[in-house]
Structure formats: structure tokens, C-alpha cells
Tab-separated table of C-alpha atoms in Angstrom:
chain	number	residue	atom	x	y	z
G	1	MET	CA	-0.276	0.115	-0.184
G	2	ASP	CA	1.577	3.227	-0.792
G	3	LEU	CA	1.560	6.726	1.106
G	4	GLN	CA	-1.279	7.971	-0.690
G	5	GLN	CA	-3.900	4.490	-0.626
G	6	GLU	CA	-2.715	4.155	2.926
G	7	LEU	CA	-3.557	7.317	4.818
G	8	ASN	CA	-7.024	8.554	2.274
G	9	GLU	CA	-7.956	5.049	4.430
G	10	MET	CA	-7.624	6.107	7.419
G	11	GLY	CA	-9.303	8.890	7.033
G	12	VAL	CA	-12.260	6.701	5.588
G	13	LYS	CA	-11.710	5.402	9.669
G	14	ALA	CA	-11.844	8.043	11.118
G	15	LYS	CA	-14.593	9.807	9.190
G	16	GLN	CA	-17.086	6.226	10.296
G	17	ALA	CA	-15.517	6.447	13.983
G	18	SER	CA	-16.575	10.536	14.008
G	19	ALA	CA	-19.607	8.686	13.139
G	20	VAL	CA	-20.009	7.245	16.199
G	21	LEU	CA	-18.351	9.571	18.399
G	22	ASN	CA	-21.411	12.363	17.495
G	23	SER	CA	-23.856	10.354	19.338
G	24	ALA	CA	-21.629	8.729	21.462
G	25	PRO	CA	-23.331	9.404	24.931
G	26	SER	CA	-21.460	11.298	27.457
G	27	SER	CA	-21.134	8.208	29.890
G	28	GLN	CA	-19.478	6.260	27.249
G	29	LYS	CA	-16.899	9.293	26.296
G	30	ASN	CA	-16.554	9.232	29.998
G	31	SER	CA	-15.184	5.801	30.416
G	32	PHE	CA	-12.524	6.208	28.059
G	33	PHE	CA	-10.711	8.734	30.160
G	34	ASN	CA	-10.229	6.637	33.236
G	35	PHE	CA	-9.353	3.775	31.055
G	36	ALA	CA	-6.673	6.237	29.376
G	37	ILE	CA	-4.896	7.089	32.512
G	38	LYS	CA	-4.753	4.409	33.195
G	39	GLU	CA	-3.596	2.060	30.354
G	40	ILE	CA	-0.647	5.792	30.546
G	41	GLN	CA	-0.219	4.664	34.084
G	42	SER	CA	0.562	1.208	33.073
G	43	ASP	CA	2.769	1.877	29.703
G	44	LYS	CA	4.559	4.235	31.624
G	45	GLU	CA	8.007	2.741	30.597
G	46	LEU	CA	6.990	1.833	27.442
G	47	ILE	CA	6.235	5.271	26.760
G	48	LEU	CA	9.429	6.929	29.021
G	49	GLN	CA	11.843	4.137	26.557
G	50	ALA	CA	10.214	5.420	23.568
G	51	ASN	CA	10.771	8.903	24.980
G	52	HIS	CA	14.766	8.881	26.100
G	53	GLN	CA	15.046	7.405	22.154
G	54	ASP	CA	14.290	10.584	20.715
G	55	VAL	CA	15.768	12.548	23.138
G	56	ALA	CA	19.534	11.228	22.731
G	57	GLN	CA	18.249	11.652	18.584
G	58	ALA	CA	17.692	15.300	18.804
G	59	ARG	CA	20.830	15.438	21.206
G	60	ASP	CA	22.810	13.198	18.774
G	61	SER	CA	21.882	16.322	15.987
G	62	GLY	CA	22.528	19.047	17.849
G	63	LYS	CA	19.002	20.399	18.927
G	64	ASP	CA	18.997	23.673	21.581
G	65	ASP	CA	18.279	23.067	25.237
G	66	ALA	CA	14.730	24.478	24.178
G	67	PHE	CA	13.560	21.829	21.989
G	68	ILE	CA	15.014	19.012	23.894
G	69	ASP	CA	12.978	21.098	26.894
G	70	ARG	CA	9.688	20.554	24.185
G	71	LEU	CA	10.843	17.341	23.840
G	72	GLU	CA	10.860	15.299	27.115
G	73	LEU	CA	9.154	14.081	28.804
G	74	ASN	CA	9.595	12.137	31.835
G	75	ASN	CA	7.085	10.947	35.582
G	76	ASP	CA	5.851	13.857	36.381
G	77	ARG	CA	5.362	14.938	32.684
G	78	LEU	CA	3.099	12.304	32.529
G	79	GLU	CA	1.907	12.547	35.446
G	80	GLY	CA	-0.034	15.711	33.837
G	81	ILE	CA	-1.124	14.392	31.317
G	82	CYS	CA	-3.440	11.806	33.126
G	83	LYS	CA	-4.770	15.144	35.018
G	84	THR	CA	-5.062	16.651	32.569
G	85	LEU	CA	-7.441	13.626	30.825
G	86	GLU	CA	-9.003	13.904	34.674
G	87	GLU	CA	-8.968	17.787	33.611
G	88	ILE	CA	-11.100	17.399	30.372
G	89	LYS	CA	-13.290	13.918	32.213
G	90	LEU	CA	-14.714	16.576	33.865
G	91	PHE	CA	-16.008	19.504	31.618
G	92	PRO	CA	-19.099	18.360	30.778
G	93	ASP	CA	-20.167	17.183	27.132
G	94	PRO	CA	-20.278	20.352	24.724
G	95	ILE	CA	-22.305	17.935	22.501
G	96	GLY	CA	-25.557	18.347	21.756
G	97	LYS	CA	-25.907	21.407	24.310
G	98	VAL	CA	-28.106	23.912	23.208
G	99	LEU	CA	-26.872	27.396	22.397
G	100	ALA	CA	-29.981	29.367	21.778
G	101	THR	CA	-33.614	28.289	21.641
G	102	TRP	CA	-36.866	31.017	19.995
G	103	ASP	CA	-40.554	30.912	18.472
G	104	ARG	CA	-41.551	32.762	15.189
G	105	PRO	CA	-45.028	33.886	14.827
G	106	ASN	CA	-45.740	31.667	12.314
G	107	GLY	CA	-45.386	29.244	15.869
G	108	LEU	CA	-41.950	27.350	14.294
G	109	ASN	CA	-39.010	26.965	17.490
G	110	ILE	CA	-35.985	27.025	16.536
G	111	SER	CA	-33.017	25.891	18.565
G	112	ARG	CA	-28.990	26.318	17.273
G	113	VAL	CA	-27.482	23.201	18.783
G	114	SER	CA	-23.574	22.315	18.967
G	115	THR	CA	-22.534	20.288	16.992
G	116	PRO	CA	-18.852	17.977	16.298
G	117	LEU	CA	-16.089	18.779	13.867
G	118	GLY	CA	-16.201	15.677	12.699
G	119	VAL	CA	-11.952	14.928	11.356
G	120	ILE	CA	-9.948	16.882	12.795
G	121	GLY	CA	-6.012	16.920	10.967
G	122	ILE	CA	-3.534	18.114	13.722
G	123	ILE	CA	-0.421	18.303	12.649
G	124	PHE	CA	2.759	19.103	15.579
G	125	GLU	CA	6.148	19.403	16.116
G	126	SER	CA	8.193	17.978	19.436
G	127	ARG	CA	5.888	18.332	22.072
G	128	PRO	CA	4.736	14.553	22.336
G	129	ASN	CA	2.047	15.423	24.386
G	130	VAL	CA	-0.174	17.197	22.143
G	131	ALA	CA	-0.562	13.352	20.965
G	132	SER	CA	-2.678	13.260	24.597
G	133	ASP	CA	-3.903	16.382	24.291
G	134	ALA	CA	-4.881	16.051	21.772
G	135	GLY	CA	-6.603	13.167	20.973
G	136	GLY	CA	-8.755	13.596	25.445
G	137	LEU	CA	-10.086	16.959	23.762
G	138	CYS	CA	-11.346	15.506	20.406
G	139	LEU	CA	-12.797	12.680	21.783
G	140	LYS	CA	-14.349	14.141	23.954
G	141	SER	CA	-16.326	17.092	21.506
G	142	GLY	CA	-17.066	14.112	19.444
G	143	ASN	CA	-14.547	14.438	17.430
G	144	ALA	CA	-12.085	11.790	15.350
G	145	VAL	CA	-7.828	13.170	14.720
G	146	ILE	CA	-5.297	12.240	12.259
G	147	LEU	CA	-2.358	12.865	14.626
G	148	ARG	CA	1.394	13.429	12.121
G	149	SER	CA	4.322	14.278	14.523
G	150	GLY	CA	7.415	15.994	13.942
G	151	LYS	CA	9.918	12.999	13.054
G	152	ASP	CA	11.267	13.824	15.911
G	153	GLY	CA	8.941	12.720	18.716
G	154	LEU	CA	7.330	10.076	16.924
G	155	ARG	CA	8.435	7.175	19.133
G	156	SER	CA	7.043	8.853	21.745
G	157	ALA	CA	4.175	10.375	19.969
G	158	THR	CA	3.224	6.710	18.459
G	159	ALA	CA	3.474	5.000	22.641
G	160	LEU	CA	1.450	7.939	23.667
G	161	VAL	CA	-0.683	6.823	20.653
G	162	ASN	CA	-1.213	3.181	21.438
G	163	ALA	CA	-2.337	4.102	24.805
G	164	LEU	CA	-4.626	6.142	24.126
G	165	GLN	CA	-6.441	2.992	22.370
G	166	LYS	CA	-6.372	0.365	23.626
G	167	ALA	CA	-8.639	2.883	26.415
G	168	LEU	CA	-10.442	3.668	23.666
G	169	LEU	CA	-11.379	-0.595	22.492
G	170	ALA	CA	-12.487	-0.936	26.406
G	171	ALA	CA	-14.591	1.917	26.535
G	172	SER	CA	-16.044	0.112	23.101
G	173	LEU	CA	-15.678	3.287	21.220
G	174	PRO	CA	-13.523	2.861	17.519
G	175	LYS	CA	-9.738	2.141	18.071
G	176	GLU	CA	-9.790	5.378	14.428
G	177	SER	CA	-10.778	8.009	16.401
G	178	ILE	CA	-7.424	8.395	16.997
G	179	GLN	CA	-4.816	7.474	15.075
G	180	ILE	CA	-0.937	8.702	14.210
G	181	VAL	CA	1.495	8.344	10.825
G	182	GLN	CA	3.507	6.127	10.823
G	183	SER	CA	5.267	7.815	7.804
G	184	GLU	CA	8.048	10.889	8.391
G	185	SER	CA	7.765	11.729	5.342
G	186	ARG	CA	7.053	15.497	4.355
G	187	GLU	CA	3.694	13.957	1.423
G	188	ALA	CA	2.332	12.755	4.037
G	189	ALA	CA	2.058	16.591	5.830
G	190	THR	CA	1.081	17.361	2.502
G	191	LEU	CA	-1.548	14.513	1.882
G	192	MET	CA	-3.316	15.586	4.843
G	193	LEU	CA	-2.863	19.783	4.005
G	194	GLU	CA	-5.341	18.221	1.213
G	195	GLY	CA	-7.728	16.909	2.507
G	196	LEU	CA	-7.577	13.219	2.347
G	197	ASN	CA	-10.420	12.915	-0.243
G	198	GLY	CA	-12.208	15.449	2.130
G	199	SER	CA	-12.039	13.378	4.483
G	200	ILE	CA	-10.880	15.803	7.067
G	201	ASP	CA	-12.659	18.898	8.147
G	202	VAL	CA	-10.044	21.780	9.268
G	203	ILE	CA	-5.980	21.627	10.028
G	204	VAL	CA	-4.438	21.947	13.455
G	205	PRO	CA	-0.956	23.301	13.154
G	206	ARG	CA	1.059	23.199	15.692
G	207	GLY	CA	4.577	24.103	15.657
G	208	GLY	CA	7.173	27.020	15.036
G	209	LYS	CA	6.552	29.647	12.306
G	210	SER	CA	7.389	28.071	9.459
G	211	LEU	CA	5.192	24.799	10.396
G	212	VAL	CA	2.172	27.615	10.140
G	213	ALA	CA	3.319	29.119	6.891
G	214	GLU	CA	3.513	26.299	5.593
G	215	VAL	CA	0.270	24.690	6.742
G	216	GLU	CA	-1.669	28.169	5.896
G	217	LYS	CA	0.143	28.565	2.822
G	218	SER	CA	-1.553	24.687	1.037
G	219	ALA	CA	-3.682	23.401	3.144
G	220	LYS	CA	-6.916	23.653	1.009
G	221	VAL	CA	-8.865	22.676	4.865
G	222	PRO	CA	-9.742	25.318	6.669
G	223	VAL	CA	-7.186	26.359	9.732
G	224	PHE	CA	-7.236	27.011	12.789
G	225	GLY	CA	-3.098	29.609	12.720
G	226	HIS	CA	-1.252	29.702	15.283
G	227	LEU	CA	1.056	32.301	14.241
G	228	GLU	CA	4.857	32.534	17.077
G	229	GLY	CA	4.382	34.303	20.058
G	230	ILE	CA	7.116	37.200	20.022
G	231	CYS	CA	5.156	37.800	23.075
G	232	HIS	CA	5.456	40.975	24.931
G	233	VAL	CA	5.984	42.437	28.534
G	234	TYR	CA	5.498	46.302	28.888
G	235	VAL	CA	6.269	48.120	32.109
G	236	ASP	CA	4.063	50.567	32.342
G	237	GLU	CA	4.625	54.472	35.220
G	238	HIS	CA	2.439	53.254	36.948
G	239	ALA	CA	3.338	49.753	37.492
G	240	ASP	CA	4.684	47.832	41.285
G	241	GLU	CA	8.472	47.148	40.885
G	242	LYS	CA	8.724	44.149	42.797
G	243	LYS	CA	5.912	42.715	40.585
G	244	ALA	CA	6.759	44.183	37.561
G	245	LEU	CA	9.925	42.160	38.392
G	246	GLU	CA	8.872	38.121	39.429
G	247	ILE	CA	5.912	39.078	36.229
G	248	CYS	CA	9.553	39.878	33.958
G	249	ILE	CA	11.095	37.108	35.275
G	250	ASN	CA	8.510	34.805	35.046
G	251	ALA	CA	7.436	35.473	31.510
G	252	LYS	CA	10.652	34.999	30.367
G	253	MET	CA	12.579	32.298	32.079
G	254	ARG	CA	9.277	29.929	33.803
G	255	ARG	CA	10.122	27.740	30.371
G	256	THR	CA	11.069	29.695	27.471
G	257	GLY	CA	11.449	26.949	24.683
G	258	ILE	CA	6.668	27.918	24.632
G	259	CYS	CA	5.248	30.181	22.587
G	260	GLY	CA	3.756	32.189	25.468
G	261	ALA	CA	7.228	32.962	27.201
G	262	ALA	CA	7.221	36.470	26.868
G	263	GLU	CA	10.561	37.953	23.845
G	264	THR	CA	9.925	41.645	24.461
G	265	ILE	CA	10.102	43.769	27.281
G	266	LEU	CA	8.992	47.855	27.043
G	267	LEU	CA	9.733	50.215	29.838
G	268	HIS	CA	8.153	53.270	30.433
G	269	GLN	CA	11.025	55.393	30.420
G	270	SER	CA	9.980	57.414	34.132
G	271	ILE	CA	10.265	53.560	35.801
G	272	ALA	CA	13.858	52.556	33.556
G	273	ALA	CA	15.822	54.260	35.973
G	274	SER	CA	14.903	52.615	39.052
G	275	PHE	CA	13.188	49.309	37.484
G	276	GLY	CA	15.883	48.073	34.211
G	277	PRO	CA	18.659	47.599	35.892
G	278	THR	CA	17.490	44.871	39.144
G	279	LEU	CA	15.540	43.800	35.495
G	280	ILE	CA	18.889	43.143	33.728
G	281	ASN	CA	20.938	41.919	36.134
G	282	LYS	CA	18.934	39.895	36.771
G	283	LEU	CA	18.042	37.847	33.867
G	284	SER	CA	22.193	38.406	33.707
G	285	SER	CA	22.294	35.940	36.846
G	286	LEU	CA	20.092	33.242	35.213
G	287	ASP	CA	21.789	33.250	32.361
G	288	CYS	CA	19.305	34.911	30.021
G	289	GLU	CA	21.167	37.839	26.874
G	290	VAL	CA	20.021	40.889	27.244
G	291	ARG	CA	19.415	42.954	23.648
G	292	GLY	CA	18.620	46.797	24.421
G	293	CYS	CA	17.964	49.432	22.697
G	294	THR	CA	20.554	52.405	22.557
G	295	ARG	CA	18.721	53.400	26.156
G	296	THR	CA	18.988	50.220	27.254
G	297	MET	CA	21.879	49.520	26.952
G	298	ALA	CA	22.999	52.558	28.518
G	299	LEU	CA	22.302	51.734	31.697
G	300	ASP	CA	23.397	48.687	32.155
G	301	ASP	CA	27.124	46.305	30.227
G	302	HIS	CA	25.216	43.401	30.481
G	303	ALA	CA	23.134	44.623	27.952
G	304	VAL	CA	24.155	43.702	24.481
G	305	PRO	CA	22.340	45.957	21.263
G	306	ALA	CA	19.972	45.163	20.031
G	307	THR	CA	18.425	45.074	16.160
G	308	GLU	CA	15.785	45.522	14.107
G	309	GLU	CA	15.222	41.168	13.079
G	310	ASP	CA	15.359	41.129	17.239
G	311	TRP	CA	12.683	43.357	17.923
G	312	SER	CA	10.363	40.271	15.472
G	313	THR	CA	12.150	37.112	16.811
G	314	GLU	CA	10.366	34.617	18.517
G	315	TYR	CA	13.845	33.047	20.990
G	316	LEU	CA	12.463	30.334	22.065
G	317	ALA	CA	14.923	30.208	24.142
G	318	PRO	CA	16.821	31.817	27.548
G	319	ILE	CA	17.311	36.182	25.450
G	320	VAL	CA	15.599	38.911	26.186
G	321	SER	CA	15.474	42.130	23.850
G	322	ILE	CA	14.052	45.004	26.252
G	323	LYS	CA	13.336	48.591	24.194
G	324	ILE	CA	12.894	51.694	26.936
G	325	VAL	CA	9.376	53.866	25.337
G	326	ASN	CA	8.176	57.074	25.534
G	327	ASP	CA	4.802	55.948	26.540
G	328	ALA	CA	1.952	53.459	26.490
G	329	GLU	CA	1.230	54.991	22.750
G	330	GLU	CA	5.075	53.929	22.179
G	331	ALA	CA	3.735	50.492	23.495
G	332	ILE	CA	0.776	50.841	22.055
G	333	GLY	CA	2.583	51.416	18.905
G	334	HIS	CA	6.058	48.721	18.599
G	335	ILE	CA	3.318	45.114	20.043
G	336	ASN	CA	0.841	46.190	16.844
G	337	HIS	CA	3.934	46.090	14.363
G	338	TYR	CA	5.579	43.908	15.771
G	339	GLY	CA	2.769	41.608	17.609
G	340	THR	CA	2.030	38.056	16.196
G	341	GLY	CA	-1.616	38.921	17.724
G	342	HIS	CA	-0.651	36.390	20.217
G	343	THR	CA	-0.225	37.254	24.690
G	344	GLU	CA	0.320	40.507	25.493
G	345	SER	CA	1.491	42.437	29.227
G	346	ILE	CA	0.713	45.285	30.646
G	347	ILE	CA	2.168	46.012	33.427
G	348	SER	CA	0.296	48.915	35.857
G	349	GLU	CA	-1.649	49.685	39.273
G	350	ASP	CA	-4.067	52.729	36.719
G	351	LYS	CA	-7.387	51.175	35.419
G	352	ASP	CA	-7.114	54.278	33.130
G	353	ALA	CA	-3.679	52.908	31.320
G	354	GLN	CA	-5.282	49.150	32.006
G	355	ASN	CA	-8.784	49.460	29.453
G	356	ILE	CA	-5.911	51.711	26.845
G	357	PHE	CA	-3.708	49.412	26.389
G	358	THR	CA	-5.787	45.930	25.966
G	359	ALA	CA	-8.383	48.254	23.621
G	360	SER	CA	-6.294	49.971	21.489
G	361	ILE	CA	-4.304	45.630	21.644
G	362	ASP	CA	-6.226	43.283	19.438
G	363	SER	CA	-4.002	40.284	20.173
G	364	ALA	CA	-6.130	36.966	21.247
G	365	ILE	CA	-5.223	37.074	25.215
G	366	LEU	CA	-3.892	40.302	27.276
G	367	MET	CA	-2.093	40.478	30.489
G	368	ILE	CA	-3.204	42.736	33.618
G	369	ASN	CA	-0.413	42.238	35.765
G	370	ALA	CA	0.060	38.788	35.055
G	371	SER	CA	3.034	36.778	33.259
G	372	THR	CA	2.476	36.125	29.549
G	373	GLN	CA	3.006	32.610	30.718
G	374	PHE	CA	-0.744	31.905	31.380
G	375	ALA	CA	-1.143	30.999	27.995
G	376	ASP	CA	-2.415	27.902	28.849
G	377	GLY	CA	-5.494	26.352	27.809
G	378	GLY	CA	-5.138	24.244	30.906
G	379	GLU	CA	-4.843	27.598	32.870
G	380	PHE	CA	-8.056	29.660	31.081
G	381	GLY	CA	-9.275	26.333	32.816
G	382	LEU	CA	-10.211	24.715	30.208
G	383	GLY	CA	-9.168	21.447	30.255
G	384	GLY	CA	-5.905	21.532	27.913
G	385	GLU	CA	-6.220	23.094	24.633
G	386	ILE	CA	-4.407	21.867	20.815
G	387	GLY	CA	-2.981	25.108	20.899
G	388	ILE	CA	-3.401	28.592	20.780
G	389	ALA	CA	-5.153	30.086	17.906
G	390	THR	CA	-4.293	33.607	16.221
G	391	GLY	CA	-6.535	33.929	13.511
G	392	LYS	CA	-9.424	36.564	14.059
G	393	PHE	CA	-12.781	33.509	12.700
G	394	HIS	CA	-13.887	30.611	14.950
G	395	ALA	CA	-11.590	30.128	16.983
G	396	ARG	CA	-9.581	32.614	19.093
G	397	GLY	CA	-6.707	32.291	22.125
G	398	PRO	CA	-6.691	27.894	23.359
G	399	VAL	CA	-8.438	25.774	21.099
G	400	GLY	CA	-10.197	24.237	24.155
G	401	LEU	CA	-13.890	21.415	23.594
G	402	ASP	CA	-15.835	24.615	23.600
G	403	GLN	CA	-13.496	25.771	19.634
G	404	LEU	CA	-14.266	22.209	18.900
G	405	THR	CA	-17.731	22.337	17.975
G	406	SER	CA	-20.272	23.267	15.630
G	407	PHE	CA	-22.941	24.329	15.585
G	408	LYS	CA	-26.700	23.420	13.218
G	409	TYR	CA	-30.455	24.923	13.796
G	410	ILE	CA	-33.390	22.250	15.059
G	411	VAL	CA	-36.572	23.637	13.865
G	412	ALA	CA	-39.282	21.995	15.054
G	413	GLY	CA	-42.737	22.734	13.744
G	414	ASP	CA	-46.479	21.640	13.497
G	415	GLY	CA	-47.198	21.622	9.506
G	416	GLN	CA	-46.297	25.113	8.931
G	417	ILE	CA	-46.121	25.600	5.098
G	418	ARG	CA	-43.967	28.888	3.685
G	419	SER	CA	-46.785	31.098	1.331
């Protein structure tokens, strides 16, 4: 069987599985999560062994520390995966929910009811937890899913999917509800982007700028776009400096390789002299390279010159660019020019400044006095996420259960005909 035939067959099986999931009762779907947690715990050593092989290969091929951090699994991260599955299970079933209902003068009753999207294709790079998060979210929302992992994490993702498929069978649900493509060929991704003969209803890319750009350029089915995360923190003149320091350090350094990590910090000129050196020294002590504008460099010798390219770079590494701005208007202008519509944060105790900031910036997520690293579906209480959508259609921000649904209209009458 050639690759195209193999993937088309996966698409047919996914479509058949989605028809079953569409009408599966909540109790049956929820039982899957109980089995999935048990299977992952039972297969822990197999999953970790597969991940150790992936990590070793990634190190041998020269992948950087941020990449390894996204790829690596351990006991705590597997427990986190199980915790996320438990949280998804506890959420109300989003399918069949009556979103609105109204009566017409002619006696017709119209209801708008939530439905699954159908079959979701997910193309992702190095984070194997995407396989479990996506599998759980799609299953709960009545969707089948076809996963295509990057080659660096394929062993790990496959080991997780094997556990999930055993759980599907234990819950008397189609094994093909969650499938993973075994081919490392780019052709596999291309075939998915073409829709597998109409089997795939939507594509979700999870990865870097080049992956997302290629998906959005080549896809012949709808895409939940997720551009790179050039996230900003703006420290306003009315900021609490102690609070600002903790937030800036966390936003940049908690995990530097995730899309919610801050890449640029903007300092109001009124606070720069008192706050800037403290911030730069703290970042430097944590081995974070600081690239700054001319005024930033004058604050501390640890800062090196920033280039024009730095303001539009997603480092995903312990590097940060810092710019001193004259006022909030300049900060907002900088973000609107260089940002990718992902996540921005303002640190300020002034309500007017907060309101102007949130009204003037059209990113998917805006934080007030909080770290950009909270840009996560689990932290939003959505039970995990498939990604952060930065587009404006259908889904925006964390793509959780509700964002994986569409709706249909049910019109109930009693013999009405239209004149």
C-alpha cells in the first residue's frame, strides 16, 4: 500500500469513527478517560523508553535545549498528562448543548445546537503531550483525530497513542477515533493538508513559524492558525516594581521554549532608570542574554545591542530584547507593529492605562499584571488545549472543547408551510 492509499484509508476510518462519536453518550466518552489514565500509567516505562530514544536522537542531531525541553517526558510530565485527561473528563459534554432557542410568529421553534466538527487533522512538531491533549479534547468533543508528529517525537507520540487506542477499545469506541501517521515523509503532511479526499474537516498546526506558514499556504481545508508567539510585557510608569520584576522573570524564564514565553519587554522611560538595572541584572544572573536599544544599554553593561531583527524574533531560548519607550502609546504601537497577535501583558496599577492597553491591542490574549506564561488552555480552565489560535474566525486564543464544535439549527413545526 502506498502512502497516499494508506492515509486515505486512515481518513475513511476516521470519518466512520466520527459518525459513531457524534452520537456516543457522555458516559461512554467519559469511561474512555478512566481507561486512558490507567493505560498511560501501565505503559509508563514503554512511553518513557520511547521518549528517551527520541531525546537521545535529538541531542545527537544538535537540537538546542529549548527543543529538548519541549520534547522531553518524565514521571512528573506523564502525571501532568493524566491530570489533564482527568480534567477534560470532568468538563460538561459540549455536544448537543442548546446554545439558543426561540419561537417565530408562525409557530416554528428554532434551536441552535452544538455539534462536532468531524475529523480534525493535527500536524505538530516536538511536543509529544500534544498527542494526548489533542486525543482527549477531540474525543470529548465528539471528533475523530489524525495526528502527524514531527519525526523527532514520533516514537513518544506513538507510544501515547497506543495507550489511548487501548482505552478506546476498552470503552467500546472505535480504535480509529485517534490515529497517528507513522510516515516521517513530508508528503504525509501534504496529503493531510489536501484533506484526504474530503475526510479531514479542519487542520490544526502546532509548531514554529515555518510549519504554520506552510500549513496556511498549502492547506485546502480550513486551518486554525497559530502564528509564532512574539509575546510582549509592557512595564508602565505606574507599575509596582516588585510585582513587575517577578512577572517579567517568570514570563521570560519559567519555560523559554513555549509560545507563551515573553520575547520583548518594553519599559516606560519614567521607570526605566529605577527598574531597568534590577531587571537586567536578574535576567543576567539567570544566564539570559539581554539585547537592548541604545537607552537600555546605557542602564547596564550586561545589555548588548539589539538589531531591528530582534524585535520580530521568537527566540524560544534564554534571550530577551528590551526597549525603553516614551509612553504607553509608543509601547502599543511597537506591539501592534511587531507582535503576532498571541499574548501581551501590561504591568500597571493604573486602571486607565490597563483599559487603554487592552482596548488598543488586538491580540488573542491580553494579560493585566500577570505572566504571559498563563497563555494556556489548562490555565484558562479549558481542560487543556490543542493550540492558541491567533486568527479571528471560529476559534481564537486557547482552542479547547467549545472551540472544537460547530452548530446546527433544529427547526420544530406542526405542519407549517411557507406561502
